Tab-separated table of C-alpha atoms in Angstrom:
chain	number	residue	atom	x	y	z
A	295	MET	CA	0.248	0.081	-0.029
A	296	LYS	CA	1.469	3.265	-0.605
A	297	GLU	CA	1.423	5.830	1.907
A	298	LEU	CA	-0.388	8.581	1.269
A	299	THR	CA	1.465	12.361	2.093
A	300	ALA	CA	-0.676	15.314	3.454
A	301	GLU	CA	-0.142	16.930	0.008
A	302	ASP	CA	-1.430	14.070	-1.913
A	303	THR	CA	-4.302	13.772	0.592
A	304	SER	CA	-5.222	17.426	0.177
A	305	LEU	CA	-4.756	17.232	-3.693
A	306	LEU	CA	-7.269	14.025	-3.702
A	307	GLU	CA	-9.869	15.420	-1.378
A	308	LEU	CA	-9.913	18.589	-3.505
A	309	VAL	CA	-10.086	16.691	-6.842
A	310	ASP	CA	-12.749	14.662	-5.144
A	311	ARG	CA	-14.906	17.800	-4.580
A	312	LEU	CA	-14.300	19.295	-7.903
A	313	LEU	CA	-15.589	16.102	-9.850
A	314	ASN	CA	-17.893	14.273	-7.084
A	315	LYS	CA	-19.361	17.280	-5.512
A	316	GLY	CA	-21.128	20.738	-6.038
A	317	VAL	CA	-24.425	21.028	-8.302
A	318	VAL	CA	-25.222	18.420	-10.572
A	319	LEU	CA	-26.740	19.908	-14.046
A	320	ALA	CA	-27.458	18.160	-17.267
A	321	GLY	CA	-24.175	18.558	-19.055
A	322	GLU	CA	-22.013	17.233	-21.678
A	323	ALA	CA	-18.418	17.761	-21.277
A	324	THR	CA	-15.705	15.007	-19.959
A	325	ILE	CA	-12.296	15.360	-18.899
A	326	SER	CA	-9.556	13.119	-19.122
A	327	VAL	CA	-6.149	13.189	-17.642
A	328	ALA	CA	-3.700	10.717	-19.458
A	329	GLY	CA	-6.425	9.170	-21.490
A	330	ILE	CA	-8.282	8.266	-18.358
A	331	ASP	CA	-12.024	10.000	-18.028
A	332	LEU	CA	-12.078	11.164	-14.391
A	333	ILE	CA	-15.417	12.696	-14.268
A	334	TYR	CA	-17.690	10.649	-11.852
A	335	LEU	CA	-14.852	8.745	-10.314
A	336	GLY	CA	-14.941	8.754	-6.703
A	337	LEU	CA	-12.034	9.251	-4.309
A	338	ASN	CA	-11.862	5.607	-3.965
A	339	VAL	CA	-11.045	5.380	-7.590
A	340	VAL	CA	-8.235	8.009	-7.405
A	341	LEU	CA	-6.922	6.701	-4.047
A	342	ALA	CA	-6.720	3.343	-6.036
A	343	ALA	CA	-5.257	5.012	-9.025
A	344	VAL	CA	-2.723	6.341	-6.735
A	345	GLU	CA	-1.668	2.906	-5.490
A	346	THR	CA	-1.770	1.712	-8.914
A	347	ILE	CA	0.573	4.320	-10.270
A	348	GLY	CA	2.782	3.595	-6.959
A	349	LYS	CA	3.374	0.117	-7.539
A	350	ALA	CA	4.115	0.332	-11.247
A	351	GLN	CA	6.794	2.535	-10.320
A	352	GLU	CA	8.091	0.103	-7.924
A	353	ARG	CA	7.951	-2.591	-10.471
A	354	ARG	CA	9.951	-0.501	-12.925
A	355	ALA	CA	12.541	0.420	-10.175
A	356	SER	CA	13.248	-3.314	-9.529
B	235	MET	CA	-19.549	28.196	-28.714
B	236	THR	CA	-19.885	26.062	-25.298
B	237	LEU	CA	-20.512	27.557	-22.013
B	238	LEU	CA	-18.383	25.572	-19.307
B	239	ALA	CA	-20.245	26.002	-15.768
B	240	HIS	CA	-18.563	27.270	-12.878
B	241	ALA	CA	-21.213	28.369	-10.021
B	242	ILE	CA	-24.973	29.413	-9.433
B	243	ALA	CA	-25.574	32.643	-7.650
B	244	ALA	CA	-28.657	34.974	-7.032
B	245	SER	CA	-29.130	37.827	-9.334
B	246	PRO	CA	-27.899	40.511	-9.684
B	247	PRO	CA	-24.289	39.243	-10.355
B	248	ALA	CA	-21.173	40.762	-8.256
B	249	THR	CA	-19.034	42.519	-10.297
B	250	LEU	CA	-15.842	40.422	-11.256
B	251	SER	CA	-12.977	40.582	-13.516
B	252	GLN	CA	-14.146	39.141	-16.791
B	253	GLU	CA	-11.571	36.395	-16.906
B	254	GLY	CA	-12.705	32.621	-16.827
B	255	LEU	CA	-10.825	29.871	-17.490
B	256	ARG	CA	-7.481	29.827	-19.419
B	257	GLY	CA	-7.952	33.902	-20.157
B	258	ARG	CA	-11.102	32.926	-21.882
B	259	PRO	CA	-14.418	35.527	-21.254
B	260	LEU	CA	-16.652	35.079	-18.316
B	261	ALA	CA	-20.341	34.890	-18.865
B	262	TRP	CA	-23.244	35.266	-16.486
B	263	SER	CA	-26.517	33.536	-17.951
B	264	GLU	CA	-29.459	34.911	-15.549
B	265	ALA	CA	-32.850	32.559	-15.315
B	266	GLY	CA	-35.208	34.651	-13.234
B	267	ASP	CA	-33.194	35.383	-9.993
B	268	LEU	CA	-30.558	32.916	-10.723
B	269	GLY	CA	-27.793	32.774	-12.688
B	270	LEU	CA	-25.006	30.741	-13.869
B	271	TRP	CA	-21.319	31.869	-14.157
B	272	SER	CA	-19.415	29.849	-16.941
B	273	THR	CA	-16.355	30.114	-19.171
B	274	GLU	CA	-16.861	30.676	-22.917
B	275	TRP	CA	-15.130	27.563	-24.164
B	276	ALA	CA	-14.746	26.063	-27.582
B	277	PRO	CA	-16.294	22.351	-27.851
B	278	ASP	CA	-13.074	21.090	-29.452
B	279	ILE	CA	-10.861	22.438	-26.578
B	280	LYS	CA	-10.398	19.295	-24.256
B	281	LEU	CA	-10.251	20.229	-20.441
B	282	GLU	CA	-7.025	19.153	-18.450
B	283	ARG	CA	-6.089	18.479	-15.060
B	284	PRO	CA	-4.868	22.084	-14.851
B	285	ASP	CA	-8.270	23.346	-15.911
B	286	ALA	CA	-9.823	21.764	-12.862
B	287	LEU	CA	-7.564	23.540	-10.590
B	288	GLU	CA	-8.400	26.669	-12.367
B	289	HIS	CA	-12.284	25.942	-11.989
B	290	HIS	CA	-11.435	25.815	-8.289
B	291	ARG	CA	-9.948	29.133	-7.940
B	292	LEU	CA	-12.520	30.794	-10.356
B	293	VAL	CA	-15.289	29.054	-7.781
B	294	GLU	CA	-13.142	30.842	-5.014
B	295	ARG	CA	-13.254	34.151	-6.587
B	296	ILE	CA	-17.046	34.008	-7.585
B	297	CYS	CA	-17.686	32.885	-3.609
B	298	ALA	CA	-15.627	35.510	-2.385
B	299	ALA	CA	-17.641	37.891	-4.324
B	300	GLN	CA	-21.118	36.650	-3.622
B	301	PRO	CA	-23.034	33.493	-2.079
B	302	CYS	CA	-22.742	30.515	-4.731
B	303	LEU	CA	-22.972	27.316	-5.419
B	304	PRO	CA	-20.246	25.563	-7.054
B	305	VAL	CA	-21.011	23.432	-9.843
B	306	ARG	CA	-19.802	19.876	-10.584
B	307	PHE	CA	-16.424	20.532	-12.806
B	308	GLY	CA	-16.771	19.308	-16.673
B	309	THR	CA	-20.379	20.458	-16.867
B	310	ALA	CA	-21.058	22.538	-20.293
B	311	PHE	CA	-24.048	23.828	-21.848
B	312	ALA	CA	-24.501	24.147	-25.504
B	313	THR	CA	-25.858	27.633	-25.520
B	314	SER	CA	-27.090	30.091	-22.763
B	315	ASP	CA	-30.548	29.155	-23.106
B	316	ASP	CA	-29.702	25.599	-22.356
B	317	ALA	CA	-27.964	26.756	-19.237
B	318	ARG	CA	-30.846	28.914	-18.583
B	319	ALA	CA	-33.361	26.067	-19.274
B	320	SER	CA	-31.663	23.734	-16.649
B	321	LEU	CA	-31.608	26.625	-13.870
B	322	ASP	CA	-34.979	27.150	-14.296
B	323	LYS	CA	-35.918	23.317	-13.999
B	324	ARG	CA	-34.471	23.409	-10.382
B	325	ALA	CA	-34.602	26.884	-9.398
B	326	ALA	CA	-36.599	26.157	-5.985
B	327	ALA	CA	-34.130	23.577	-4.976
B	328	LEU	CA	-31.128	26.013	-5.986
B	329	HIS	CA	-32.622	28.860	-3.730
B	330	ALA	CA	-32.837	26.424	-0.798
B	331	ALA	CA	-29.264	25.270	-1.389
B	332	LEU	CA	-28.137	28.676	-1.715
B	333	THR	CA	-29.853	29.984	1.403
B	334	ARG	CA	-27.936	26.844	3.071
B	335	VAL	CA	-24.497	27.724	2.018
B	336	ALA	CA	-24.771	31.796	2.318
B	337	GLY	CA	-22.052	33.364	4.606
B	338	LYS	CA	-20.498	29.784	4.815
B	339	THR	CA	-17.550	28.214	3.801
B	340	GLU	CA	-16.252	24.451	3.848
B	341	LEU	CA	-13.590	22.949	6.011
B	342	ALA	CA	-12.089	19.417	5.089
B	343	LEU	CA	-10.951	16.693	7.672
B	344	THR	CA	-9.052	14.008	6.819
B	345	LEU	CA	-7.509	11.426	9.106
B	346	LEU	CA	-5.215	8.657	7.603
B	347	TRP	CA	-4.380	5.590	9.747
B	348	ARG	CA	-0.576	5.914	11.106
B	349	ASP	CA	-0.305	2.021	10.736
B	350	SER	CA	-1.577	-0.186	7.925
B	351	PRO	CA	-3.460	-3.230	8.892
B	352	GLY	CA	-0.672	-6.101	9.239
B	353	PRO	CA	-1.284	-9.425	8.091
B	354	LEU	CA	-3.271	-11.614	10.191
B	355	LEU	CA	-1.422	-15.032	11.699
B	356	ILE	CA	-3.899	-17.594	12.661
B	357	LYS	CA	-2.432	-20.289	14.160
B	358	SER	CA	-4.550	-23.492	14.185
B	359	ALA	CA	-4.278	-27.340	14.061
B	360	ALA	CA	-7.315	-27.281	11.656
B	361	GLY	CA	-7.386	-28.288	8.076
B	362	PRO	CA	-6.651	-25.359	5.491
B	363	GLY	CA	-10.517	-24.994	4.730
B	364	ARG	CA	-11.080	-24.021	8.667
B	365	GLN	CA	-8.003	-22.003	8.615
B	366	TYR	CA	-9.167	-20.187	5.293
B	367	MET	CA	-12.236	-19.381	7.423
B	368	GLU	CA	-10.893	-18.354	10.486
B	369	ALA	CA	-8.779	-15.867	8.898
B	370	ARG	CA	-11.858	-14.614	6.662
B	371	ARG	CA	-13.567	-13.905	10.020
B	372	ALA	CA	-10.397	-12.301	11.856
B	373	GLU	CA	-9.966	-9.888	8.671
B	374	PHE	CA	-13.622	-8.935	8.768
B	375	ALA	CA	-13.368	-8.438	12.850
B	376	ALA	CA	-10.308	-6.235	12.189
B	377	ARG	CA	-12.084	-4.118	9.178
B	378	GLU	CA	-15.107	-3.661	11.440
B	379	ALA	CA	-13.299	-2.667	14.604
B	380	ARG	CA	-11.290	-0.239	12.374
B	381	ARG	CA	-14.539	1.375	11.077
B	382	ALA	CA	-16.032	1.563	14.636
B	383	ARG	CA	-12.790	3.416	15.662
B	384	ALA	CA	-13.199	5.537	12.629
B	385	GLU	CA	-16.891	6.604	13.524
B	386	THR	CA	-16.102	7.269	17.024
B	387	MET	CA	-13.525	9.794	16.196
B	388	VAL	CA	-16.297	11.290	13.673
B	389	ASP	CA	-18.695	11.626	16.837
B	390	ARG	CA	-15.854	12.755	19.086
B	391	VAL	CA	-15.146	15.907	16.537
B	392	VAL	CA	-18.748	16.698	16.200
B	393	ALA	CA	-19.183	16.969	19.829
B	394	GLU	CA	-16.082	18.670	20.741
B	395	LEU	CA	-16.878	21.054	18.059
B	396	ALA	CA	-20.519	21.220	19.112
B	397	ILE	CA	-21.325	20.899	15.362
B	398	ASP	CA	-24.855	20.660	14.120
B	399	ARG	CA	-24.955	17.142	12.397
B	400	GLN	CA	-26.532	18.832	9.083
B	401	LEU	CA	-23.285	20.691	8.787
B	402	VAL	CA	-21.464	18.023	8.536
B	403	TRP	CA	-21.040	15.257	5.983
B	404	HIS	CA	-18.431	12.054	6.591
B	405	GLU	CA	-17.223	8.789	5.053
B	406	THR	CA	-14.898	6.498	6.955
B	407	CYS	CA	-12.674	3.829	5.736
B	408	THR	CA	-13.042	4.640	2.068
B	409	SER	CA	-9.431	3.023	1.387
B	410	ASP	CA	-6.866	1.330	3.514
B	411	ASN	CA	-4.998	4.903	4.327
B	412	VAL	CA	-8.057	6.790	5.191
B	413	ALA	CA	-9.865	6.588	8.395
B	414	VAL	CA	-12.034	9.510	8.026
B	415	SER	CA	-12.863	12.104	5.428
B	416	LEU	CA	-15.019	14.812	6.832
B	417	ALA	CA	-16.299	17.777	5.429
B	418	VAL	CA	-18.039	20.911	7.664
B	419	LEU	CA	-19.867	24.000	6.869
B	420	VAL	CA	-18.647	26.727	8.974
B	421	PRO	CA	-19.567	30.742	9.077
B	422	THR	CA	-16.902	32.136	6.866
B	423	GLU	CA	-15.856	34.737	9.296
B	424	ARG	CA	-15.161	31.952	11.864
B	425	ALA	CA	-13.517	29.743	9.504
B	426	ALA	CA	-9.934	30.073	10.848
B	427	GLU	CA	-11.093	29.735	14.561
B	428	ARG	CA	-13.088	26.720	13.652
B	429	LYS	CA	-10.115	25.086	11.744
B	430	ALA	CA	-7.794	25.442	14.570
B	431	GLU	CA	-10.461	23.908	16.810
B	432	LEU	CA	-10.836	20.988	14.275
B	433	GLU	CA	-6.803	20.572	14.449
B	434	ARG	CA	-6.782	20.552	18.211
B	435	VAL	CA	-9.344	17.880	18.539
B	436	ALA	CA	-7.782	15.578	15.562
B	437	ALA	CA	-4.206	16.066	17.173
B	438	ARG	CA	-5.298	14.272	20.380
B	439	PHE	CA	-6.290	10.860	18.152
B	440	PRO	CA	-3.265	8.661	18.621
B	441	ASP	CA	-3.679	6.530	15.818
B	442	VAL	CA	-4.479	9.054	12.739
B	443	ILE	CA	-2.490	11.524	10.951
B	444	PRO	CA	-4.864	14.569	10.658
B	445	VAL	CA	-5.076	16.527	7.382
B	446	LEU	CA	-6.777	20.086	7.344
B	447	ASN	CA	-8.010	21.669	4.125
B	448	GLY	CA	-9.982	24.710	3.287
B	449	PRO	CA	-11.964	27.112	3.800
B	450	TRP	CA	-13.013	25.946	0.381
B	451	PRO	CA	-16.491	26.593	-1.358
B	452	PRO	CA	-19.106	24.746	-0.226
B	453	TYR	CA	-18.648	21.804	-2.473
B	454	THR	CA	-19.951	19.200	-0.618
B	455	PHE	CA	-22.873	21.341	0.705
B	456	ALA	CA	-24.011	22.529	-2.759
B	457	ARG	CA	-25.889	19.364	-3.977
B	458	THR	CA	-29.637	19.814	-4.459
B	459	GLU	CA	-31.038	16.169	-5.179
């Protein structure tokens, strides 16, 4: 399990709010980062992504 | 042209710089006594991660100028008429939400477990099937104990700060790292004082690392459904 720093946590909490909270109006846009659509993904998924990235980096380093 | 939504506010609109996302024009679409702040966007421009953070800064700027409801990032309308129709459809709920957040701001408290759940060693003379079931039961019990501990910490925070439960949102154990993710709506003029109080209470929990954020626009409390 990747240790979360305070900075990671702050960013994830903010991203979670931007993507999952706030007023929901009928819209049509999607955003993607590195080819992955982020809209409607919860904090859990973002955390999981951080952990996956961490593991991938560890594998590459070994 | 597309309108990329940022926040909903009551009319009349506050006087703001006309600069929206990536320096594009900021627009106000009025429907009755409500309006939507948005950036005039081009549909072929793809949104990227820095745009999300800039949207956050824009929403902060709007909220500092007048009470507003942040709109979920990535919401766009093909025309101003579409935006107005969307506001009209839920005007009553939007008014109620605006009243709820007026003069208030959001603080975020995240509690991270200091220790990861360790591997469970089950010593048993039983066969592998029984051992497997005992290990599963022990894992479940450990997970439930963590969840109960997290809920206790939430109760303690709410009690010690004498916060109205209606103004608190929380989730527990959303991942192996996170014990509690909590948001609280506080009067804007008392945000610094309340944040310091939250920090003091959270620092007393020996098994977690507290991370405080905000004051932020009231993202968590802007929902209307």
